[in-house]
CSV table of C-alpha atoms and ligand atoms in Angstrom, one decimal:
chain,number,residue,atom,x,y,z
A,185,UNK,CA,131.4,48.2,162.2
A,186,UNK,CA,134.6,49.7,160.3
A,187,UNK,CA,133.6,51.9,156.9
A,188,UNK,CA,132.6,49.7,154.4
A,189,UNK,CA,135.2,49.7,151.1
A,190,UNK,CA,133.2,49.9,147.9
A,191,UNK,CA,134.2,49.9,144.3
A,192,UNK,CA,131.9,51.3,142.0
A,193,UNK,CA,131.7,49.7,138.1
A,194,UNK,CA,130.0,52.1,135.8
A,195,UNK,CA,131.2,54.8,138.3
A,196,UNK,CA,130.8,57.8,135.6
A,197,UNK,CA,127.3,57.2,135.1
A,198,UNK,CA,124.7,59.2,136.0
A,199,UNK,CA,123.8,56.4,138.7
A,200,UNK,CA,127.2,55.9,139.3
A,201,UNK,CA,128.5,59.3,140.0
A,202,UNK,CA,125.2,60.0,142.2
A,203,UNK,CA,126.2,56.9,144.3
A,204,UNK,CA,130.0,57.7,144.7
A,205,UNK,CA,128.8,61.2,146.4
A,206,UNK,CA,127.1,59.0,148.5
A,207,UNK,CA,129.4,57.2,149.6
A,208,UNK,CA,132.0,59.4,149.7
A,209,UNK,CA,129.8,61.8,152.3
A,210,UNK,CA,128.8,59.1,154.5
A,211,UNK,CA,130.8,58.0,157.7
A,212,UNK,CA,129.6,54.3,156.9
A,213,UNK,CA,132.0,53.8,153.6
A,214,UNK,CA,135.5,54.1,153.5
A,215,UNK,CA,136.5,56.8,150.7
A,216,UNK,CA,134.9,54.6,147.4
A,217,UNK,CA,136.6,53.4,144.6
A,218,UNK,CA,135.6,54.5,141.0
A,219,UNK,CA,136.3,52.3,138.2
A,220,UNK,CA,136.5,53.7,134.5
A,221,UNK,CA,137.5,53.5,131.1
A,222,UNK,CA,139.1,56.6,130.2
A,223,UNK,CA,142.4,58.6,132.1
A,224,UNK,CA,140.2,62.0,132.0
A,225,UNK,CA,137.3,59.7,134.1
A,226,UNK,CA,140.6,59.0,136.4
A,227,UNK,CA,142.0,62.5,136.3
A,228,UNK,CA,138.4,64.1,137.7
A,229,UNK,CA,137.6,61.3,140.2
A,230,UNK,CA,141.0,61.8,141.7
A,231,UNK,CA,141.7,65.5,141.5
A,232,UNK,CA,137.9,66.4,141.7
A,233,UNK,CA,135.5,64.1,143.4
A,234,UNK,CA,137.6,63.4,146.1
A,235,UNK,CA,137.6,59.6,145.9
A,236,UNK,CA,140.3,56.8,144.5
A,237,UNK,CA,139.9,56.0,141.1
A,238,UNK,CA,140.8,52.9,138.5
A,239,UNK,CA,141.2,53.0,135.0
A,240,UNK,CA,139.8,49.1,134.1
A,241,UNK,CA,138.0,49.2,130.7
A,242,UNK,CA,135.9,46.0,131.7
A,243,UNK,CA,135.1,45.7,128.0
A,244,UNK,CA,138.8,45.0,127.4
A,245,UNK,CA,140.3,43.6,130.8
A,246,UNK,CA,140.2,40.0,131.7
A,247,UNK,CA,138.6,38.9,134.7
A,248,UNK,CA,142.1,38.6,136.7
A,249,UNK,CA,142.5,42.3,135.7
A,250,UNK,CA,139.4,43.6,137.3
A,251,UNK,CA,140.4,41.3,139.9
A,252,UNK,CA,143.5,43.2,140.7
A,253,UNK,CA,141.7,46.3,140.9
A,254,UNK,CA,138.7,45.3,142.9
A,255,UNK,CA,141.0,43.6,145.7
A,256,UNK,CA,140.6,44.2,149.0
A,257,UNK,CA,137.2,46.1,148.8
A,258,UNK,CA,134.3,44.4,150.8
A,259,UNK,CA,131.8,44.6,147.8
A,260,UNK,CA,131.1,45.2,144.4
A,261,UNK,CA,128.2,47.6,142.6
A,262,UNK,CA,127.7,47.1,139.1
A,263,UNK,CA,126.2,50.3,137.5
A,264,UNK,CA,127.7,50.1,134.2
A,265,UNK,CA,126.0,49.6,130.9
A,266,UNK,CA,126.8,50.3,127.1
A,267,UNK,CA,123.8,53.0,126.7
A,268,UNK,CA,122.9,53.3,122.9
A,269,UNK,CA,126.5,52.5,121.6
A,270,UNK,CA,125.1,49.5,119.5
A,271,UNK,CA,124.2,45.7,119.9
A,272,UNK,CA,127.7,44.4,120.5
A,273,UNK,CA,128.5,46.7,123.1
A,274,UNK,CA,125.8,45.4,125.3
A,275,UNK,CA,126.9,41.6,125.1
A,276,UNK,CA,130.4,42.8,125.5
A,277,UNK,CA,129.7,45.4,128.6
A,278,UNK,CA,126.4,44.6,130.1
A,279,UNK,CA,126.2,40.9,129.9
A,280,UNK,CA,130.3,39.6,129.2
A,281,UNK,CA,131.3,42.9,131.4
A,282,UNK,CA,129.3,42.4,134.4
A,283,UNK,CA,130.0,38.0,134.3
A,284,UNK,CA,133.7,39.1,134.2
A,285,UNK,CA,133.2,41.7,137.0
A,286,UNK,CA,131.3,38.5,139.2
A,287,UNK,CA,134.2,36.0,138.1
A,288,UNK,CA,136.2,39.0,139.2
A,289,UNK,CA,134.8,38.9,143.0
A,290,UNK,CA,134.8,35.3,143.2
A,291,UNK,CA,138.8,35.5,142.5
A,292,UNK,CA,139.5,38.5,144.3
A,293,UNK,CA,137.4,37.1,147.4
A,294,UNK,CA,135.1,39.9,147.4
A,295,UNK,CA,131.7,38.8,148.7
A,296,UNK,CA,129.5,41.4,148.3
A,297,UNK,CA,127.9,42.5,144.7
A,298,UNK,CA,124.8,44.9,143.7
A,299,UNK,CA,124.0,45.2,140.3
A,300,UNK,CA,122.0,47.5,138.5
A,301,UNK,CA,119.8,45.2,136.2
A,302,UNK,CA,116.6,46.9,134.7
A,303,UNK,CA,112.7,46.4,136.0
A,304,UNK,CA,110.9,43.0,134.7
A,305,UNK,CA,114.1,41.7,133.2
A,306,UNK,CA,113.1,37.9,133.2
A,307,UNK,CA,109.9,38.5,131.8
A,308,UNK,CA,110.6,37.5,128.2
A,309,UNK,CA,106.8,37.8,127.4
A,310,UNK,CA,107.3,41.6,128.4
A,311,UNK,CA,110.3,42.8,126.1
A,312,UNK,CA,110.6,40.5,123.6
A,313,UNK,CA,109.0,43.3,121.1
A,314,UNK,CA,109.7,46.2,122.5
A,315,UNK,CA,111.2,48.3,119.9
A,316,UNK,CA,115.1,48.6,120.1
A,317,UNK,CA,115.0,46.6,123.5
A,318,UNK,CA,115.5,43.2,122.9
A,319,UNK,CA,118.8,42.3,123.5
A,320,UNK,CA,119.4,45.1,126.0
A,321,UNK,CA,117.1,42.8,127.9
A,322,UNK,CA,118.7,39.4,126.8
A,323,UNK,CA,121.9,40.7,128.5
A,324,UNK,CA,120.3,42.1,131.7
A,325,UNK,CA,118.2,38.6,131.8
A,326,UNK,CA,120.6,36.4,131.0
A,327,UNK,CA,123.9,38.3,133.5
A,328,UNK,CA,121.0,38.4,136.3
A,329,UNK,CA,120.7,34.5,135.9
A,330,UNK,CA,124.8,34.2,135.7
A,331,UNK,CA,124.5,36.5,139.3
A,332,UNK,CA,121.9,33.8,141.0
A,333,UNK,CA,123.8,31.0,140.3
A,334,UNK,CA,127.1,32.7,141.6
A,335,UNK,CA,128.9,31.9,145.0
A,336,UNK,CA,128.7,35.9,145.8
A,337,UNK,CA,126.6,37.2,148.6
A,338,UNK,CA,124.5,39.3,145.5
A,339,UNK,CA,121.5,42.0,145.0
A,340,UNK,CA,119.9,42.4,142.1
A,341,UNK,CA,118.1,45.7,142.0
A,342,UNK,CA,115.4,45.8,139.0
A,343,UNK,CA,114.9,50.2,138.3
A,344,UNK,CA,112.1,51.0,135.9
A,345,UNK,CA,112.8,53.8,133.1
A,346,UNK,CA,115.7,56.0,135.1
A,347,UNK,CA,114.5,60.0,135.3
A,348,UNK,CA,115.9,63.4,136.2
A,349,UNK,CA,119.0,63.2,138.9
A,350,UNK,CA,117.1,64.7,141.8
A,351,UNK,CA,115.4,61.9,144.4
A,352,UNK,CA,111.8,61.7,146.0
A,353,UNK,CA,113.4,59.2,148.5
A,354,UNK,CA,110.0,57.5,147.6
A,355,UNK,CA,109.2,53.9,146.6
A,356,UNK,CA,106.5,51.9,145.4
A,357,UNK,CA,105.9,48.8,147.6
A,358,UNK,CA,105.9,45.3,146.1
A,359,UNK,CA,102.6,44.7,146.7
A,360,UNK,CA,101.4,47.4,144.8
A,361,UNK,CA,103.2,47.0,141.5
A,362,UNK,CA,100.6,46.5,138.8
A,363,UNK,CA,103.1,44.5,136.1
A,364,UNK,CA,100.9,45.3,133.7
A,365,UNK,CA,101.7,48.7,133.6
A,366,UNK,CA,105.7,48.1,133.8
A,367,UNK,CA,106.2,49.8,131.4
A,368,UNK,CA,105.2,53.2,132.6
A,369,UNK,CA,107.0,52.8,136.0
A,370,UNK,CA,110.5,55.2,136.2
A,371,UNK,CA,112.2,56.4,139.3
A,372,UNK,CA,114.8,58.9,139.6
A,373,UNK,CA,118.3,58.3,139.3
A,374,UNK,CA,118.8,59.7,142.9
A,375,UNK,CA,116.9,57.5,144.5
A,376,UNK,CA,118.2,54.7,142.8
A,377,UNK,CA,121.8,55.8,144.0
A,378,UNK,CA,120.0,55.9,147.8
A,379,UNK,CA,119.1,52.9,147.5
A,380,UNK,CA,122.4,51.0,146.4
A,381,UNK,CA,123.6,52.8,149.7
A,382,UNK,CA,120.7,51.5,151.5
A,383,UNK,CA,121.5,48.0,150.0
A,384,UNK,CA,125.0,48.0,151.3
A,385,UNK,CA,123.9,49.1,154.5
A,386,UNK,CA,121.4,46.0,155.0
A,387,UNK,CA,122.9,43.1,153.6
A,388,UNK,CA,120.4,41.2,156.3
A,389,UNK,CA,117.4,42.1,154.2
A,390,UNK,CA,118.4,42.4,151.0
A,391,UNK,CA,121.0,39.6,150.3
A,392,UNK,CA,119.8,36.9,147.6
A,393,UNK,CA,117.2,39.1,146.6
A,394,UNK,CA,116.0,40.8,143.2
A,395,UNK,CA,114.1,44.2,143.8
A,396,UNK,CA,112.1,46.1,141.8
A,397,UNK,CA,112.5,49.8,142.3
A,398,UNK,CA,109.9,52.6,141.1
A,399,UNK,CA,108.8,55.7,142.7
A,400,UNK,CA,105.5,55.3,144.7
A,401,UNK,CA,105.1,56.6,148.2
A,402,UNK,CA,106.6,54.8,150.8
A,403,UNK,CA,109.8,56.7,152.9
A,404,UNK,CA,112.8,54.2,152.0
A,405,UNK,CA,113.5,53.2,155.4
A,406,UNK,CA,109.5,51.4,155.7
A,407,UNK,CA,110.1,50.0,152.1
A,408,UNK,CA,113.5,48.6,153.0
A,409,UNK,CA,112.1,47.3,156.5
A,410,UNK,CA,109.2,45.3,154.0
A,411,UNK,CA,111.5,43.4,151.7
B,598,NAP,N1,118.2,54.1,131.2
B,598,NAP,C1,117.2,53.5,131.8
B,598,NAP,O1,116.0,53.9,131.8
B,598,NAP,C2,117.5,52.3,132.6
B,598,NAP,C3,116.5,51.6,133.2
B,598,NAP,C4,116.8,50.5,134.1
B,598,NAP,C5,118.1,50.1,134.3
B,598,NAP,N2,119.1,50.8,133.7
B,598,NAP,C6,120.5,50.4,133.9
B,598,NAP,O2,121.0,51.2,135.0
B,598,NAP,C7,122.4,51.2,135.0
B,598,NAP,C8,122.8,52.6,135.3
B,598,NAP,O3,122.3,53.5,134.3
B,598,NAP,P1,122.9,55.0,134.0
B,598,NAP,O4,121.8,55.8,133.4
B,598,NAP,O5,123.6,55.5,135.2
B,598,NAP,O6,124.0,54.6,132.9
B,598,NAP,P2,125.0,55.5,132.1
B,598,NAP,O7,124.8,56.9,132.5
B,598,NAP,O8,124.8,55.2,130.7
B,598,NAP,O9,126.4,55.0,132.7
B,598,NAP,C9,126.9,53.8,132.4
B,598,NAP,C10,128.4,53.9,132.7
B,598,NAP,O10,129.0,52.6,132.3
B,598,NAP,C11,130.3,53.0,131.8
B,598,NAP,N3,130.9,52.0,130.9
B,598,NAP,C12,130.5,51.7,129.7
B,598,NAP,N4,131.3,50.8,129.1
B,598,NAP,C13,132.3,50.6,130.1
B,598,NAP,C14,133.4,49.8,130.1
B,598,NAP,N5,133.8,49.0,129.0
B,598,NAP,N6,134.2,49.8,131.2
B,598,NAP,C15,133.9,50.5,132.3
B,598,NAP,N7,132.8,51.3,132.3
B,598,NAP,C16,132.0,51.3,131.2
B,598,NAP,C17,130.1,54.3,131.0
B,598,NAP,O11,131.3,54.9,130.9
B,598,NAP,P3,131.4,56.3,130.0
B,598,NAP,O12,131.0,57.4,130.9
B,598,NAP,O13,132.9,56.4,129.7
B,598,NAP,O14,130.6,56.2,128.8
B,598,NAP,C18,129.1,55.0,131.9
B,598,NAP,O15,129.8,55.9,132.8
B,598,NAP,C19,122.8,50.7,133.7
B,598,NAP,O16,123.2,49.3,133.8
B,598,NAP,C20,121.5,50.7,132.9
B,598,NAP,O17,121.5,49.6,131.9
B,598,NAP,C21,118.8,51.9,132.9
């Protein structure tokens, strides 16, 4: 199989940046494509980490735009997200962002997409008063549901609260989540970034799918193997 081309949306994240090193040092992906939203982001992918880089703001770029950029790749990830820059950045980034960026690969013919959507998103009962969390949630809930109902060959990937950088490479296994305590599940950003590889890697198990990832204690390659 020839490298896989991936462009990377939120690429100067802390997922994002962990995943592009990935990529970058594996013989399976073709040197990745960082998209961002400043020219320094552009400068220090370029001249720094080694990889291509684009500057598309997907806040202020139409859907053609990030089409233009995105061209050519074999698939998609979606990492990016507004953080705590206020309520109408995340209906502009992580809900209108990512449906543009999925409009996007339908255009630009690219069939492959991974998003990074957030543990127990559809589970209205379960956010709906957590302090400061609603409409973070509305967007991840409602851009997952825009994904399903897509034409793209999609993964959802569902990460409890993100931790520290460095990976366990260990995962809790569906069976075992307890959604009770959702709340108190995290996993490390790592091992979030291994998995998106992992993802890209086994489209045959994971396309069509929503997974929710945590830290447990099962090796990546068994929990992969279960889905
Ligand atoms: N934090 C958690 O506990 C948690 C839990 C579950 C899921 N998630 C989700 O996991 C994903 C990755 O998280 P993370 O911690 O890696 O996020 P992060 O560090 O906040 O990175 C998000 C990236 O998105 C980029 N971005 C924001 N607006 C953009 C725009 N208009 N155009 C292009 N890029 C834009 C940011 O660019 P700048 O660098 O320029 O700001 C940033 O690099 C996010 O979708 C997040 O919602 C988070």
């Amino acid at each position: 199989m020839s490298p896989l081309r991936v462009a990377v949306v939120g690429a100067n994240g802390r997922v994002g940046r962990l995943l592009l090193n990935q990529l970058k040092n594996s013989s399976s992906f073709a040197t990745p494509l960082a998209i961002v939203r400043k020219q320094d982001q552009v400068d220090y992918f370029k001249n720094e980490a080694g990889v291509d880089a684009s500057l598309t703001d997907i806040e202020t770029s139409s859907a053609s735009e990030i089409a233009a950029a995105i061209k050519g790749y074999d698939a998609v990830v979606f990492s990016a997200g507004a953080g705590y820059d206020g309520v109408e950045r995340i209906f502009t980034v992580d809900l209108d962002g990512c449906i543009k960026v999925v409009e996007a690969c339908e255009n630009a013919g690219v069939k492959r997409f991974v998003v990074v959507s957030a543990l127990r998103a559809e589970d209205r009962d379960f956010w709906w008063n957590l302090e400061g969390l609603r409409e973070y949630y509305i967007a991840k809930r409602s851009a997952d549901r825009e994904i399903r109902s897509s034409k793209l060959d999609y993964t959802i990937l569902q990460p409890g609260t993100l931790e520290s950088n460095e990976g366990t490479g260990l995962f809790q296994p569906l069976d075992k989540l307890d959604e009770k305590a959702s709340g108190l599940y995290s996993i490390n950003n790592e091992d979030v970034a291994s998995f998106i590889t992992q993802t890209l890697l086994h489209p045959d198990v994971t396309v069509g799918k929503t997974i929710p990832l945590v830290n447990g204690n099962e090796s990546i390659e068994s929990f992969i193997q279960s889905l």
